[in-house]
């Protein structure tokens, strides 16, 4: 059964009143990230109270960016690993995404939770456009291109016929609507389970047995599905992405899957307890690892499927850990074992489903985990325990709590974390410049009041102030010019670094190509033309990744150095503006947030990654060894050359961003300080004029009192600015420790 | 078919003395017989943990496959019939060691290429089973083992877990193996017990039928677990419902059907091969006779005539001893070689005329050169010898000399081969 009618359509989250939710609502996801965000937004709001408009605008923009952020959690794995079930359990809506004993998810489905500026209910289904459909119809899309490159002329005729047949059926089934539907989308305010099935299930295979022929009606032409929900169970806004299984015999959807998950913050790779980590899983992990090594969680699903549960699961988990350690020695990928089936059953417990779930294995496992209390009865059939308690035990065994915890931790590291740390540093800069300008203002006010009290000439004072304004204007222009020059210099540094990087990557690929040619020669000699050699592209990927990151960090160091060299000069200019002010707060190293270039191009499958069958076919052609070596070297170059160029480009884009934000920050601090001082001096000039025009001493007194009030306000601003600065820097220290901790604890 | 082959071969055996072609044909027939007597080999394939060994154990009716041993060693196990259980470890150099399970699990010798097991299991009277280590294992790559192993196999069973059945990697591995296997091979979706309701089984079955059917004889869902629970120690079904649910009965029927189909087709192929062998033999016999006959005989004479001619010179042409020698050579060829050859082929007018040419004595030669000067005499003798060759060649190429004696032999062979020729036609 794909959907249990008893649960409604599962579109509403299960109410957190269940006993499952004891334990401080551990199933809620994203709390740490939200706490960080709340704190920063709060500090930001406080800060805005004391900021002048020019700086406030910068802060408002940064706050707005952070409010728009959300985390993306992609769930991927082979067909029938239980991805949809796992998502249903994770978002606590059993039966939301349709599941089946056959591969059933045909479409990339995105579930949006409390996405800022989006609906809180409804579903949008988008169809392929004409071009995409024709490309699929041509057979296998990207895969076909790849196989053509590796083993030219090799056609899996039967498969291709099968695909064409499926597409023909779809076109036939949709009849005259077909052309009209391509490139369009459908929106539902209140999607029902039946509607969802119609779009996201691969129904065409099941037709002869279906009583409900509508399932999967549009699935073949649906590209993506978007569903919108309120926050529950997420505390931080999030999008969960369900993907069609990889390693599908129909080939066609793999490409869709990989293209849609390039920029997720957390990747949950779902394995099965029965066949944990097959070579296909490993290939998927390698691709992902190239993409985002610290964002992966491995979930071994369907432990309910295991026979001798405790020993089998222990063997699975240690086995998987060992292989991961060996494959990816430099990163620790967390591994959780569990069962989405148990979790869903716990969330939707009833007499009907308990018989399927409540097995000896479960009780054995519960005892193993220490979930069962001593002496707690574990009868079968007529269960001795109340439903609530059964649900609690089931949920505790399902591994979902650990999974939710890990997701929460990993969310800190994603794009949202990056924007939060950027916001923090912007806020700090704003607080510092606000404090600095307030001090300057305070000084001038005091001087003016002294003048009044000492009965010195206000005219002289006014002349002084006017001269000061003039000087500051010149200085402001000087600062702007200085920053312009600095920007040019930084940009030059960046492009220097990039051209070196591009050369280096090309060298890597050439060296790898000739080494592989050498290995092929050896293997060829050993086995007379049927070499057991495979091009281990992962070695090259790691190499490229290492070089890109090293070059990037080297570039970052040089940029920071350039800024450090510039800082004293800037400080000198600023001290000219206000010699008595302490500009020691001008940072010598500007960026505390860690940027990394996108490594997404590395995750693209190349023709060299195809499996043994294709290679076997390649050796069957009667090319000589020399021809093969040459062809392989060229193939390596033509497959990886474009990747390398994209990597270098993306590193360039990130570095430019870095330069832009560095300049922006300098500007926030320096230029706006000068401009604020000018504003304040102008106000002083006004005050001076009013004092001069005030004939009576009484009027003069009231102006002085006004100014004294002003002084108190400024003092308050300084103290709250300092206070905020302190809190922000305390926050940054804590946040840095938190994320560093997560990286260590991720094992 | 086998007995027919054997009878024909045995009948043909005495003729081997007559011609090497018969010996060649006999060898080919013996190979054919050997191929037919070999039990069909069933290779069991699949990704790791796909239930291969459990399924093999159910077929054998015993927990024979020492799972942990083979799993750890990742070694193929070849299982054949034997009245007493026996295990032989075969190392990479072909060295064979009789072992027991204990010794095998603690094997410290040369790396093993396979284990051969003998077992008194009834099913092994009809097939032999090769259980391969699982593919797609993250740490133990078995490389091209399936391709190699299936080269000597006749039937394949691809095991796939019913809950995650028929993945792309399985399809591609299967397609990389020989197409020859496909018409007899089965896709076994194992762990059927993990599908919780009957309609799920139905759905999985229908999908597999649709997606995998072009590459297999049939698709079967099985539960080794239930099958084991359904039978007692003596393999009697004590829980009929469980047994039916296990799907093993259907699986066994399908396997028997595969074996039958394979056997029938193998016999047809053998019959065709036997026919080809018989036809080839007949053609060889025919060809060999025709070729030794005419040309070879004329050539043999030419050699003798030229040897003789070279000995007749200006100096000795009047020497009676030399002329006597010439006459003897001519007569000798006529009576010693040509006459038996002609008689063997059935005597007729042409034979008599031909033989007559070689009736030559000293007096005839002497009178032919009488009164000629030495140069002309030599020319006459040489001319006569050459003329005999010309006449002989002409006669042999224009006249038909039926090889009557060996005709009988050829006809005998044809008779003997008749069953084979017909068998081929029937096939």
Tab-separated table of N, CA and C in Angstrom, chain A residues 145-233:
chain	number	residue	atom	x	y	z
A	145	UNK	N	25.872	10.327	-23.718
A	145	UNK	CA	27.062	11.076	-24.127
A	145	UNK	C	28.316	10.419	-23.558
A	146	UNK	N	28.244	10.086	-22.276
A	146	UNK	CA	29.423	9.518	-21.619
A	146	UNK	C	29.811	8.192	-22.255
A	147	UNK	N	28.826	7.316	-22.473
A	147	UNK	CA	29.159	6.010	-23.027
A	147	UNK	C	29.690	6.168	-24.448
A	148	UNK	N	29.151	7.142	-25.157
A	148	UNK	CA	29.661	7.389	-26.504
A	148	UNK	C	31.146	7.740	-26.447
A	149	UNK	N	31.518	8.511	-25.423
A	149	UNK	CA	32.905	8.933	-25.344
A	149	UNK	C	33.809	7.785	-24.929
A	150	UNK	N	33.328	6.948	-24.014
A	150	UNK	CA	34.186	5.852	-23.550
A	150	UNK	C	34.245	4.719	-24.568
A	151	UNK	N	33.099	4.298	-25.017
A	151	UNK	CA	33.070	3.145	-25.920
A	151	UNK	C	32.222	3.496	-27.130
A	152	UNK	N	32.793	4.212	-28.063
A	152	UNK	CA	32.001	4.719	-29.194
A	152	UNK	C	31.315	3.579	-29.947
A	153	UNK	N	30.114	3.847	-30.367
A	153	UNK	CA	29.402	2.866	-31.178
A	153	UNK	C	28.700	1.780	-30.388
A	154	UNK	N	28.841	1.811	-29.059
A	154	UNK	CA	28.221	0.764	-28.263
A	154	UNK	C	26.822	1.207	-27.861
A	155	UNK	N	25.844	0.497	-28.298
A	155	UNK	CA	24.472	0.852	-27.972
A	155	UNK	C	23.819	-0.295	-27.236
A	156	UNK	N	23.209	0.008	-26.098
A	156	UNK	CA	22.420	-1.018	-25.434
A	156	UNK	C	21.029	-0.963	-26.059
A	157	UNK	N	20.903	-1.665	-27.157
A	157	UNK	CA	19.699	-1.487	-27.952
A	157	UNK	C	18.419	-1.766	-27.203
A	158	UNK	N	18.446	-2.884	-26.474
A	158	UNK	CA	17.200	-3.259	-25.819
A	158	UNK	C	16.740	-2.195	-24.834
A	159	UNK	N	17.735	-1.679	-24.060
A	159	UNK	CA	17.399	-0.658	-23.086
A	159	UNK	C	16.850	0.586	-23.752
A	160	UNK	N	17.516	0.956	-24.819
A	160	UNK	CA	17.116	2.179	-25.493
A	160	UNK	C	15.708	2.037	-26.075
A	161	UNK	N	15.449	0.850	-26.622
A	161	UNK	CA	14.099	0.605	-27.145
A	161	UNK	C	13.079	0.725	-26.029
A	162	UNK	N	13.464	0.145	-24.869
A	162	UNK	CA	12.583	0.163	-23.717
A	162	UNK	C	12.241	1.610	-23.334
A	163	UNK	N	13.277	2.449	-23.276
A	163	UNK	CA	13.060	3.847	-22.913
A	163	UNK	C	12.138	4.539	-23.906
A	164	UNK	N	12.411	4.292	-25.177
A	164	UNK	CA	11.590	4.944	-26.196
A	164	UNK	C	10.142	4.498	-26.079
A	165	UNK	N	10.009	3.186	-25.775
A	165	UNK	CA	8.668	2.633	-25.632
A	165	UNK	C	7.936	3.326	-24.476
A	166	UNK	N	8.648	3.505	-23.352
A	166	UNK	CA	8.031	4.164	-22.206
A	166	UNK	C	7.581	5.565	-22.554
A	167	UNK	N	8.451	6.260	-23.283
A	167	UNK	CA	8.102	7.640	-23.624
A	167	UNK	C	6.923	7.685	-24.596
A	168	UNK	N	6.936	6.721	-25.498
A	168	UNK	CA	5.838	6.665	-26.446
A	168	UNK	C	4.518	6.456	-25.706
A	169	UNK	N	4.570	5.535	-24.714
A	169	UNK	CA	3.371	5.262	-23.915
A	169	UNK	C	2.887	6.519	-23.209
A	170	UNK	N	3.857	7.243	-22.649
A	170	UNK	CA	3.483	8.466	-21.947
A	170	UNK	C	2.774	9.433	-22.891
A	171	UNK	N	3.376	9.611	-24.051
A	171	UNK	CA	2.786	10.551	-25.005
A	171	UNK	C	1.393	10.103	-25.404
A	172	UNK	N	1.269	8.785	-25.547
A	172	UNK	CA	-0.023	8.230	-25.928
A	172	UNK	C	-1.047	8.446	-24.809
A	173	UNK	N	-0.609	8.160	-23.589
A	173	UNK	CA	-1.511	8.226	-22.443
A	173	UNK	C	-2.016	9.658	-22.244
A	174	UNK	N	-1.118	10.618	-22.412
A	174	UNK	CA	-1.505	12.002	-22.181
A	174	UNK	C	-2.227	12.604	-23.390
A	175	UNK	N	-2.125	11.885	-24.494
A	175	UNK	CA	-2.880	12.272	-25.679
A	175	UNK	C	-2.623	13.707	-26.110
A	176	UNK	N	-3.688	14.422	-26.382
A	176	UNK	CA	-3.525	15.755	-26.958
A	176	UNK	C	-3.013	16.759	-25.935
A	177	UNK	N	-3.078	16.383	-24.636
A	177	UNK	CA	-2.572	17.307	-23.624
A	177	UNK	C	-1.057	17.360	-23.615
A	178	UNK	N	-0.461	16.305	-24.184
A	178	UNK	CA	0.982	16.128	-24.003
A	178	UNK	C	1.781	17.370	-24.395
A	179	UNK	N	1.628	17.809	-25.637
A	179	UNK	CA	2.405	18.963	-26.104
A	179	UNK	C	2.129	20.187	-25.246
A	180	UNK	N	0.857	20.299	-24.849
A	180	UNK	CA	0.448	21.464	-24.081
A	180	UNK	C	1.113	21.493	-22.696
A	181	UNK	N	1.344	20.289	-22.147
A	181	UNK	CA	1.869	20.217	-20.780
A	181	UNK	C	3.355	20.553	-20.678
A	182	UNK	N	4.116	20.220	-21.724
A	182	UNK	CA	5.568	20.411	-21.648
A	182	UNK	C	5.917	21.853	-21.288
A	183	UNK	N	6.840	22.005	-20.338
A	183	UNK	CA	7.306	23.328	-19.952
A	183	UNK	C	6.370	24.057	-18.992
A	184	UNK	N	5.215	23.421	-18.687
A	184	UNK	CA	4.255	24.076	-17.790
A	184	UNK	C	4.422	23.581	-16.360
A	185	UNK	N	3.570	24.102	-15.476
A	185	UNK	CA	3.540	23.555	-14.119
A	185	UNK	C	2.118	23.608	-13.574
A	186	UNK	N	1.849	22.757	-12.581
A	186	UNK	CA	0.529	22.715	-11.955
A	186	UNK	C	0.645	23.097	-10.487
A	187	UNK	N	-0.296	23.893	-10.006
A	187	UNK	CA	-0.267	24.320	-8.609
A	187	UNK	C	-1.524	23.829	-7.895
A	188	UNK	N	-1.367	23.285	-6.696
A	188	UNK	CA	-2.511	22.856	-5.894
A	188	UNK	C	-2.446	23.525	-4.534
A	189	UNK	N	-3.548	24.155	-4.142
A	189	UNK	CA	-3.598	24.759	-2.807
A	189	UNK	C	-3.553	23.670	-1.747
A	190	UNK	N	-4.341	22.622	-1.992
A	190	UNK	CA	-4.436	21.553	-0.993
A	190	UNK	C	-4.194	20.215	-1.666
A	191	UNK	N	-2.940	19.841	-1.779
A	191	UNK	CA	-2.645	18.576	-2.457
A	191	UNK	C	-3.096	17.384	-1.607
A	192	UNK	N	-3.693	16.394	-2.251
A	192	UNK	CA	-4.032	15.166	-1.544
A	192	UNK	C	-3.000	14.105	-1.918
A	193	UNK	N	-3.014	13.013	-1.190
A	193	UNK	CA	-2.065	11.929	-1.475
A	193	UNK	C	-2.218	11.461	-2.910
A	194	UNK	N	-3.477	11.437	-3.339
A	194	UNK	CA	-3.739	10.947	-4.691
A	194	UNK	C	-3.118	11.879	-5.735
A	195	UNK	N	-3.210	13.172	-5.472
A	195	UNK	CA	-2.613	14.147	-6.402
A	195	UNK	C	-1.097	13.978	-6.435
A	196	UNK	N	-0.509	13.840	-5.251
A	196	UNK	CA	0.951	13.696	-5.195
A	196	UNK	C	1.375	12.464	-5.981
A	197	UNK	N	0.676	11.367	-5.750
A	197	UNK	CA	1.003	10.128	-6.474
A	197	UNK	C	0.957	10.321	-7.974
A	198	UNK	N	0.008	11.089	-8.397
A	198	UNK	CA	-0.184	11.270	-9.825
A	198	UNK	C	1.070	11.885	-10.459
A	199	UNK	N	1.779	12.702	-9.672
A	199	UNK	CA	2.906	13.424	-10.258
A	199	UNK	C	4.271	12.814	-9.979
A	200	UNK	N	4.431	12.200	-8.816
A	200	UNK	CA	5.796	11.824	-8.465
A	200	UNK	C	6.077	10.326	-8.508
A	201	UNK	N	5.046	9.479	-8.754
A	201	UNK	CA	5.298	8.043	-8.716
A	201	UNK	C	5.506	7.503	-10.122
A	202	UNK	N	6.421	6.546	-10.220
A	202	UNK	CA	6.636	5.950	-11.537
A	202	UNK	C	5.545	4.930	-11.777
A	203	UNK	N	4.405	5.402	-12.200
A	203	UNK	CA	3.232	4.534	-12.277
A	203	UNK	C	3.167	3.685	-13.524
A	204	UNK	N	3.872	4.078	-14.562
A	204	UNK	CA	3.632	3.439	-15.850
A	204	UNK	C	3.950	1.950	-15.830
A	205	UNK	N	4.849	1.542	-14.921
A	205	UNK	CA	5.214	0.131	-14.890
A	205	UNK	C	4.127	-0.724	-14.266
A	206	UNK	N	3.251	-0.102	-13.544
A	206	UNK	CA	2.343	-0.864	-12.700
A	206	UNK	C	0.965	-0.997	-13.323
A	207	UNK	N	0.819	-0.464	-14.491
A	207	UNK	CA	-0.528	-0.272	-14.981
A	207	UNK	C	-1.406	-1.515	-14.987
A	208	UNK	N	-0.811	-2.639	-15.382
A	208	UNK	CA	-1.668	-3.807	-15.557
A	208	UNK	C	-2.286	-4.271	-14.244
A	209	UNK	N	-1.752	-3.783	-13.114
A	209	UNK	CA	-2.242	-4.287	-11.856
A	209	UNK	C	-2.987	-3.222	-11.068
A	210	UNK	N	-2.949	-2.030	-11.555
A	210	UNK	CA	-3.507	-0.940	-10.771
A	210	UNK	C	-5.015	-0.869	-10.891
A	211	UNK	N	-5.623	-0.632	-9.751
A	211	UNK	CA	-7.042	-0.343	-9.779
A	211	UNK	C	-7.183	1.169	-9.925
A	212	UNK	N	-6.078	1.847	-9.701
A	212	UNK	CA	-6.074	3.315	-9.671
A	212	UNK	C	-5.111	3.791	-10.752
A	213	UNK	N	-5.569	3.863	-11.973
A	213	UNK	CA	-4.646	4.120	-13.075
A	213	UNK	C	-4.079	5.537	-13.071
A	214	UNK	N	-4.584	6.393	-12.171
A	214	UNK	CA	-4.115	7.776	-12.199
A	214	UNK	C	-2.716	7.925	-11.617
A	215	UNK	N	-2.294	6.943	-10.768
A	215	UNK	CA	-0.974	7.068	-10.144
A	215	UNK	C	0.099	7.171	-11.210
A	216	UNK	N	0.958	8.137	-11.021
A	216	UNK	CA	2.067	8.280	-11.953
A	216	UNK	C	1.670	8.812	-13.310
A	217	UNK	N	0.437	9.310	-13.392
A	217	UNK	CA	-0.044	9.740	-14.704
A	217	UNK	C	0.889	10.763	-15.334
A	218	UNK	N	1.354	11.719	-14.526
A	218	UNK	CA	2.201	12.779	-15.068
A	218	UNK	C	3.674	12.584	-14.742
A	219	UNK	N	3.965	11.486	-14.017
A	219	UNK	CA	5.312	11.359	-13.458
A	219	UNK	C	6.393	11.401	-14.529
A	220	UNK	N	6.122	10.762	-15.663
A	220	UNK	CA	7.167	10.679	-16.676
A	220	UNK	C	7.587	12.044	-17.204
A	221	UNK	N	6.674	12.994	-17.161
A	221	UNK	CA	7.056	14.301	-17.693
A	221	UNK	C	7.281	15.325	-16.585
A	222	UNK	N	7.100	14.906	-15.318
A	222	UNK	CA	7.316	15.845	-14.223
A	222	UNK	C	8.802	15.927	-13.909
A	223	UNK	N	9.318	17.129	-13.822
A	223	UNK	CA	10.726	17.300	-13.540
A	223	UNK	C	10.941	17.465	-12.041
A	224	UNK	N	10.191	18.358	-11.437
A	224	UNK	CA	10.331	18.567	-9.997
A	224	UNK	C	8.974	18.792	-9.364
A	225	UNK	N	8.902	18.470	-8.059
A	225	UNK	CA	7.709	18.766	-7.288
A	225	UNK	C	8.131	19.599	-6.091
A	226	UNK	N	7.400	20.646	-5.791
A	226	UNK	CA	7.685	21.484	-4.628
A	226	UNK	C	6.461	21.489	-3.734
A	227	UNK	N	6.667	21.141	-2.437
A	227	UNK	CA	5.541	21.182	-1.517
A	227	UNK	C	5.891	22.113	-0.370
A	228	UNK	N	4.898	22.834	0.096
A	228	UNK	CA	5.149	23.873	1.098
A	228	UNK	C	4.453	23.557	2.409
A	229	UNK	N	5.152	23.767	3.504
A	229	UNK	CA	4.632	23.440	4.829
A	229	UNK	C	4.992	24.539	5.816
A	230	UNK	N	4.365	24.460	6.998
A	230	UNK	CA	4.773	25.320	8.111
A	230	UNK	C	6.093	24.808	8.672
A	231	UNK	N	6.492	25.322	9.825
A	231	UNK	CA	7.835	25.032	10.324
A	231	UNK	C	8.024	23.570	10.747
A	232	UNK	N	7.063	23.019	11.471
A	232	UNK	CA	7.238	21.714	12.088
A	232	UNK	C	7.763	20.666	11.127
A	233	UNK	N	8.751	19.874	11.438
A	233	UNK	CA	9.490	19.784	12.696
A	233	UNK	C	10.759	20.638	12.694
